[in-house]
PDB file of C-alpha atoms in Angstrom:
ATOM      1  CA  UNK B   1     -41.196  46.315 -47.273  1.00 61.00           C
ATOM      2  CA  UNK B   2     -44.128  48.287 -48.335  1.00 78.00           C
ATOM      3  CA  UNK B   3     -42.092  50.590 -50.648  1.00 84.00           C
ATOM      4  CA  UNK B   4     -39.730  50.017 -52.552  1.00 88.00           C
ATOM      5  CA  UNK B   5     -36.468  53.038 -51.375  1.00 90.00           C
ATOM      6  CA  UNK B   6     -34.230  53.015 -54.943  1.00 91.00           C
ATOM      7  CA  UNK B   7     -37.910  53.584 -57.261  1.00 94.00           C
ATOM      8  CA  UNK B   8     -40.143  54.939 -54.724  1.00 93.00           C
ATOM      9  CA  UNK B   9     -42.724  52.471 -55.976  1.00 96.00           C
ATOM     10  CA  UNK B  10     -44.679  49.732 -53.907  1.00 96.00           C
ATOM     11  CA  UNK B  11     -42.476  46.720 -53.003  1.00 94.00           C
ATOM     12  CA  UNK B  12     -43.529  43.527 -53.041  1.00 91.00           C
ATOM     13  CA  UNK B  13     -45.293  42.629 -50.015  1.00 92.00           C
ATOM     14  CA  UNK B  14     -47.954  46.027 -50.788  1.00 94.00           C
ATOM     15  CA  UNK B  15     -47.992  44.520 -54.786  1.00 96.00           C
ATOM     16  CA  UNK B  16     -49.525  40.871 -53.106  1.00 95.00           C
ATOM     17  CA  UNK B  17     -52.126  42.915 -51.050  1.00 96.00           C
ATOM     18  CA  UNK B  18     -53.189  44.953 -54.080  1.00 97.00           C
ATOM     19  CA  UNK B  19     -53.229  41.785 -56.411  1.00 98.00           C
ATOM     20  CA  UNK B  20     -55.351  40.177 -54.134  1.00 98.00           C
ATOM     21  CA  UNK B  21     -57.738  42.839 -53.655  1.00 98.00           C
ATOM     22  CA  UNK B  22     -57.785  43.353 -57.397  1.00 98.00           C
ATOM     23  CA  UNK B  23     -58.848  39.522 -57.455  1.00 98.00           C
ATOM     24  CA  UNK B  24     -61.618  39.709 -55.226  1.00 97.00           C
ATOM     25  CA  UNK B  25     -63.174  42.801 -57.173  1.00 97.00           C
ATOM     26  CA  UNK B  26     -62.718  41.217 -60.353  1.00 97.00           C
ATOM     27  CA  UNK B  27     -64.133  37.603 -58.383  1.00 97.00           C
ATOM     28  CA  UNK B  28     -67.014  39.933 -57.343  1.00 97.00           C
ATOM     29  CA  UNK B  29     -67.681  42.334 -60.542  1.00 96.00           C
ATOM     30  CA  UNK B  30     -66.631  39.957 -63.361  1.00 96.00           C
ATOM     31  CA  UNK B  31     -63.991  42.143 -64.490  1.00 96.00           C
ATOM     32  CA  UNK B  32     -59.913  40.972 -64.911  1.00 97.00           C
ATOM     33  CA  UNK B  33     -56.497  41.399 -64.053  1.00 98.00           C
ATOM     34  CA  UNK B  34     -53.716  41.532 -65.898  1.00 98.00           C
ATOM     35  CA  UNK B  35     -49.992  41.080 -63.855  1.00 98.00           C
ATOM     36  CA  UNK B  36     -47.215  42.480 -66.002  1.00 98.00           C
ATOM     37  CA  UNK B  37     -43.306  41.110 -64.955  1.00 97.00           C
ATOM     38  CA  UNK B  38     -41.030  43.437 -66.818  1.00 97.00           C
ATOM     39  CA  UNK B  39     -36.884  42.307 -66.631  1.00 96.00           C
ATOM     40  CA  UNK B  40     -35.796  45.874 -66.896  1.00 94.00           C
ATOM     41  CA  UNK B  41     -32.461  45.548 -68.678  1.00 89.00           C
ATOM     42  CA  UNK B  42     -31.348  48.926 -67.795  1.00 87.00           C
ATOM     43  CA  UNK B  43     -31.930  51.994 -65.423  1.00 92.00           C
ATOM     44  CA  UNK B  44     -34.346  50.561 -62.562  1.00 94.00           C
ATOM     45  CA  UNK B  45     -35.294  54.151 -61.541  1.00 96.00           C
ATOM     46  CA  UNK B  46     -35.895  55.626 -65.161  1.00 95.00           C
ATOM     47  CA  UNK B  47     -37.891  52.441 -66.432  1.00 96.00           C
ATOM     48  CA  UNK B  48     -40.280  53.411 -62.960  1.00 96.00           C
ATOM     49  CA  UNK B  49     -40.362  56.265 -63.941  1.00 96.00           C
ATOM     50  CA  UNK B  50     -41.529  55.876 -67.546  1.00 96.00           C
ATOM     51  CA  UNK B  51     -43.964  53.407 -66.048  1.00 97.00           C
ATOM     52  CA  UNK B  52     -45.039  55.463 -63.769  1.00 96.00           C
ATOM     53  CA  UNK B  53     -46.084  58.572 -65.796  1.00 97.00           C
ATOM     54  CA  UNK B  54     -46.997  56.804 -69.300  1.00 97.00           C
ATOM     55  CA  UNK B  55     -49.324  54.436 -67.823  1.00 97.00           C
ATOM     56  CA  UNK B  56     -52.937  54.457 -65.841  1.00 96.00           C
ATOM     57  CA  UNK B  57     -53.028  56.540 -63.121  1.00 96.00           C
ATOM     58  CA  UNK B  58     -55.314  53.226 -61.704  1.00 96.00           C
ATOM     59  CA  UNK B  59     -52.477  50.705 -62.714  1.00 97.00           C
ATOM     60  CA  UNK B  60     -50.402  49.855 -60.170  1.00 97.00           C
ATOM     61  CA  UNK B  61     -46.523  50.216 -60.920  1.00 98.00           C
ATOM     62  CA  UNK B  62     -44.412  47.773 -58.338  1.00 97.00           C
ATOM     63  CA  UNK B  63     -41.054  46.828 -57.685  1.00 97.00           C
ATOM     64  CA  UNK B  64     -41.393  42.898 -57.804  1.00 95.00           C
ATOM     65  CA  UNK B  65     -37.414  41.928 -57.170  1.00 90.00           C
ATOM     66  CA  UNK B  66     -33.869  42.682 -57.961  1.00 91.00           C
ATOM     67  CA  UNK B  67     -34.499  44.347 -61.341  1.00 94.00           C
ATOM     68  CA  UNK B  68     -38.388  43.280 -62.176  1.00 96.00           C
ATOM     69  CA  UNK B  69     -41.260  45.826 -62.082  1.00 97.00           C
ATOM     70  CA  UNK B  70     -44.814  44.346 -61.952  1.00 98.00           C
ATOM     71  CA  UNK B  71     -47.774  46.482 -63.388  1.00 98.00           C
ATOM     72  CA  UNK B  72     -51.223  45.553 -61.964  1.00 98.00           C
ATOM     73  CA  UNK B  73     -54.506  46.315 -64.483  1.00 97.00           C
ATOM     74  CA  UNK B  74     -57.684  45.921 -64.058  1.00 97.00           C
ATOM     75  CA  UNK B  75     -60.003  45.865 -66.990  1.00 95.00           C
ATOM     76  CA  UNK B  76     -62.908  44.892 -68.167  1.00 94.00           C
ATOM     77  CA  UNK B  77     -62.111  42.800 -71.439  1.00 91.00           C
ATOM     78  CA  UNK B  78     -59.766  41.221 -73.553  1.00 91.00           C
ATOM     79  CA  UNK B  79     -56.151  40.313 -71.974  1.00 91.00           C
ATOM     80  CA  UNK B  80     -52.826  41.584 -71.507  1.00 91.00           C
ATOM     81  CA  UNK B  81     -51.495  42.269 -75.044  1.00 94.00           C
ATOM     82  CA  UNK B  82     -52.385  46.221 -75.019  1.00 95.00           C
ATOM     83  CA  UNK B  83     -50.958  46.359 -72.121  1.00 95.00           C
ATOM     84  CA  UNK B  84     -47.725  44.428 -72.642  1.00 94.00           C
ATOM     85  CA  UNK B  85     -47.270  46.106 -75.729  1.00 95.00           C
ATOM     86  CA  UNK B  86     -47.770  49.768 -74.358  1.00 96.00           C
ATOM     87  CA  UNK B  87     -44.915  48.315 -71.659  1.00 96.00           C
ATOM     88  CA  UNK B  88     -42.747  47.729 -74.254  1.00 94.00           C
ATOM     89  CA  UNK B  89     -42.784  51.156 -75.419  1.00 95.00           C
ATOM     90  CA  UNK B  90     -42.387  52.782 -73.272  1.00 96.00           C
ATOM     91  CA  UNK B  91     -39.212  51.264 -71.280  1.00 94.00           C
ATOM     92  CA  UNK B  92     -37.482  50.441 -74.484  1.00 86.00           C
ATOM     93  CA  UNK B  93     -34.450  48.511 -74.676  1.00 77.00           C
ATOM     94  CA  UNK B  94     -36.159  45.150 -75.109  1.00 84.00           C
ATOM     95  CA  UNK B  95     -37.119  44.037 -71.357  1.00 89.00           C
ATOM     96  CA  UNK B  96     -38.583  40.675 -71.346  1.00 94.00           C
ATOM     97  CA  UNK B  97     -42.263  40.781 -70.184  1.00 96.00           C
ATOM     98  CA  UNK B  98     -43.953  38.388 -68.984  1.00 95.00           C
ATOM     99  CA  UNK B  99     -47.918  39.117 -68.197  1.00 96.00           C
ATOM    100  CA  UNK B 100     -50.937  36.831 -67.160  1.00 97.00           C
ATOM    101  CA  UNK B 101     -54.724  38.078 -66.686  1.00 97.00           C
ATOM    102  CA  UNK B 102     -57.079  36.296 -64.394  1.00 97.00           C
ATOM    103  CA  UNK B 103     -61.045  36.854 -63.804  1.00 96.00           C
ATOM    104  CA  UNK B 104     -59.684  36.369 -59.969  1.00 96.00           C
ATOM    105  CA  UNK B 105     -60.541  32.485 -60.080  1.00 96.00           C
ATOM    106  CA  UNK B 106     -57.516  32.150 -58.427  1.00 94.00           C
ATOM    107  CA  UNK B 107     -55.060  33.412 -55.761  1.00 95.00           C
ATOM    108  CA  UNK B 108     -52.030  35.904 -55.707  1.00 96.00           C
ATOM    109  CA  UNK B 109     -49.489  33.523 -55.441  1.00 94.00           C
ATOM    110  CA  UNK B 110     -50.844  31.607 -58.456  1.00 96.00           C
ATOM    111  CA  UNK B 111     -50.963  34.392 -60.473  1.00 97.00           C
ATOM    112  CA  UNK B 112     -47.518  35.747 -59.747  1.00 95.00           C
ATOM    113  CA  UNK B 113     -46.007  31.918 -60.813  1.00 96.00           C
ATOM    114  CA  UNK B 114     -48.413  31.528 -64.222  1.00 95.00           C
ATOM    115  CA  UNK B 115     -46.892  35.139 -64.895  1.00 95.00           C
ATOM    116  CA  UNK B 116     -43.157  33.937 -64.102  1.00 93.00           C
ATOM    117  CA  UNK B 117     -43.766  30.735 -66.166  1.00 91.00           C
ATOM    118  CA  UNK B 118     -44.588  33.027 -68.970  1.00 83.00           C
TER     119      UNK B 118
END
């Protein structure tokens, strides 16, 4: 499914196409990624939402499964911290985060299970 029908946001199978594109460009332009996996412990729709308007209009804001967003960052220093932290903040509530970033030395799928290891 390429979007997601209860948060409007991209569903998984569009958030593996854009990770791996954002691996190749960073691969290619020596930039990163960072992949954010936030366990939204409450509303689905308003955490999306919050995601959705309080972070990068360039950040990508997925539905990864059941009740996990994924947020997508590319950037050209540092790691994920900022952008865990600004996560945080803005869904409240305490959701467990879980975030990697790569310089796109590896694949999607790798990504997605250092992330879930996290």
């Amino acid at each position: 499914m390429l979007h997601d029908p209860l948060t409007g946001l991209p569903g998984h199978a569009l958030l593996l196409d854009r990770l791996g594109q954002s691996l190749i460009r960073a691969r290619t332009r020596g930039t990163l990624v960072t992949l954010v996996l936030v366990a939204v412990p409450g509303s689905l729709p308003e955490a999306a939402r919050a995601l959705r308007t309080g972070l990068r209009p360039d950040f990508t804001v997925a539905r990864y499964h059941d009740a996990v967003l994924a947020v997508l960052a590319e950037h050209d220093f540092g790691d994920g911290s900022p952008i865990a932290a600004l996560i945080r903040e803005l869904v409240g509530e305490s959701p467990r985060i879980h975030w990697v970033t790569s310089d796109g030395d590896t694949g999607p799928e790798d990504v997605i299970a250092t992330a879930e290891r996290r």
